[in-house]
Coordinates of N, CA and C in Angstrom, one line a residue:
X1 N 65.7 129.0 96.7 CA 66.7 128.6 95.8 C 67.9 128.1 96.6
X2 N 68.3 126.9 96.6 CA 69.4 126.4 97.4 C 70.7 126.9 96.9
X3 N 71.7 127.0 97.8 CA 73.0 127.6 97.4 C 73.7 126.5 96.6
X4 N 74.8 127.0 95.9 CA 75.5 126.1 95.1 C 76.2 125.0 96.0
X5 N 76.6 125.4 97.2 CA 77.3 124.5 98.1 C 76.3 123.3 98.4
X6 N 75.0 123.7 98.7 CA 74.1 122.6 99.0 C 73.9 121.7 97.9
X7 N 73.8 122.2 96.7 CA 73.6 121.4 95.5 C 74.8 120.4 95.3
X8 N 76.0 121.0 95.5 CA 77.2 120.2 95.4 C 77.2 119.1 96.4
X9 N 76.9 119.4 97.7 CA 76.9 118.4 98.7 C 75.8 117.4 98.4
X10 N 74.7 117.8 97.9 CA 73.6 116.8 97.6 C 74.1 115.8 96.5
X11 N 74.7 116.3 95.5 CA 75.2 115.5 94.4 C 76.3 114.5 94.9
X12 N 77.2 115.1 95.8 CA 78.2 114.2 96.3 C 77.7 113.1 97.2
X13 N 76.6 113.5 98.0 CA 76.0 112.4 98.8 C 75.4 111.4 98.0
X14 N 74.6 111.8 96.9 CA 73.9 110.8 96.1 C 75.0 109.9 95.4
X15 N 76.0 110.5 94.9 CA 77.1 109.7 94.3 C 77.7 108.7 95.3
X16 N 78.0 109.2 96.5 CA 78.6 108.4 97.5 C 77.7 107.2 97.9
X17 N 76.4 107.5 98.0 CA 75.5 106.4 98.3 C 75.5 105.4 97.2
X18 N 75.5 105.8 95.9 CA 75.6 104.9 94.8 C 76.9 104.0 94.9
X19 N 78.0 104.7 95.1 CA 79.3 104.0 95.2 C 79.3 103.0 96.4
X20 N 78.7 103.5 97.5 CA 78.7 102.6 98.7 C 77.9 101.3 98.5
X21 N 76.7 101.5 97.8 CA 75.9 100.3 97.6 C 76.7 99.3 96.7
X22 N 77.4 99.9 95.6 CA 78.1 99.1 94.7 C 79.3 98.4 95.4
X23 N 80.0 99.2 96.2 CA 81.3 98.7 96.8 C 81.0 97.8 98.0
X24 N 79.8 98.0 98.6 CA 79.5 97.2 99.8 C 79.4 95.7 99.4
X25 N 78.8 95.4 98.3 CA 78.7 94.0 97.9 C 80.1 93.5 97.5
X26 N 80.9 94.3 96.8 CA 82.2 93.9 96.4 C 83.1 93.7 97.7
X27 N 82.9 94.6 98.7 CA 83.6 94.5 99.9 C 83.3 93.2 100.7
X28 N 82.0 92.9 100.7 CA 81.6 91.6 101.4 C 82.2 90.4 100.7
X29 N 82.2 90.4 99.3 CA 82.8 89.3 98.6 C 84.3 89.3 99.0
X30 N 85.0 90.4 99.0 CA 86.4 90.5 99.3 C 86.6 90.0 100.7
X31 N 85.8 90.4 101.7 CA 86.0 89.9 103.0 C 85.8 88.4 103.2
X32 N 84.8 87.9 102.5 CA 84.6 86.4 102.6 C 85.8 85.7 101.9
X33 N 86.3 86.2 100.8 CA 87.5 85.6 100.2 C 88.6 85.6 101.2
X34 N 88.9 86.8 101.8 CA 90.0 86.9 102.7 C 89.9 86.0 103.9
X35 N 88.7 85.9 104.4 CA 88.5 85.0 105.6 C 88.7 83.6 105.2
X36 N 88.2 83.2 104.0 CA 88.4 81.8 103.6 C 89.9 81.5 103.5
X37 N 90.6 82.4 102.8 CA 92.0 82.2 102.5 C 92.8 82.2 103.9
X38 N 92.4 83.2 104.7 CA 93.1 83.3 106.0 C 92.9 82.0 106.9
X39 N 91.7 81.6 106.9 CA 91.4 80.4 107.8 C 92.1 79.2 107.2
X40 N 92.1 79.0 105.9 CA 92.8 77.9 105.3 C 94.3 78.0 105.5
X41 N 94.9 79.1 105.1 CA 96.4 79.1 105.1 C 96.9 79.3 106.6
X42 N 96.2 80.0 107.4 CA 96.8 80.4 108.7 C 96.5 79.2 109.7
X43 N 95.3 78.6 109.7 CA 95.0 77.6 110.7 C 95.4 76.2 110.3
X44 N 95.6 76.0 109.0 CA 95.9 74.6 108.6 C 97.1 74.0 109.2
X45 N 98.3 74.8 109.3 CA 99.5 74.1 109.8 C 99.4 73.7 111.3
X46 N 98.4 74.2 112.1 CA 98.4 74.0 113.5 C 97.4 72.9 113.9

């Protein structure tokens, strides 16, 4: 019988993995948006 702490850690890890998979794609989209915006606005005047 696993301890309560182990069960909590397991649930937290599973939830974190789910959140990471979800946020990883959002983060990639965000990074690509930022890089597009940065390259346009920052490098255009030079």
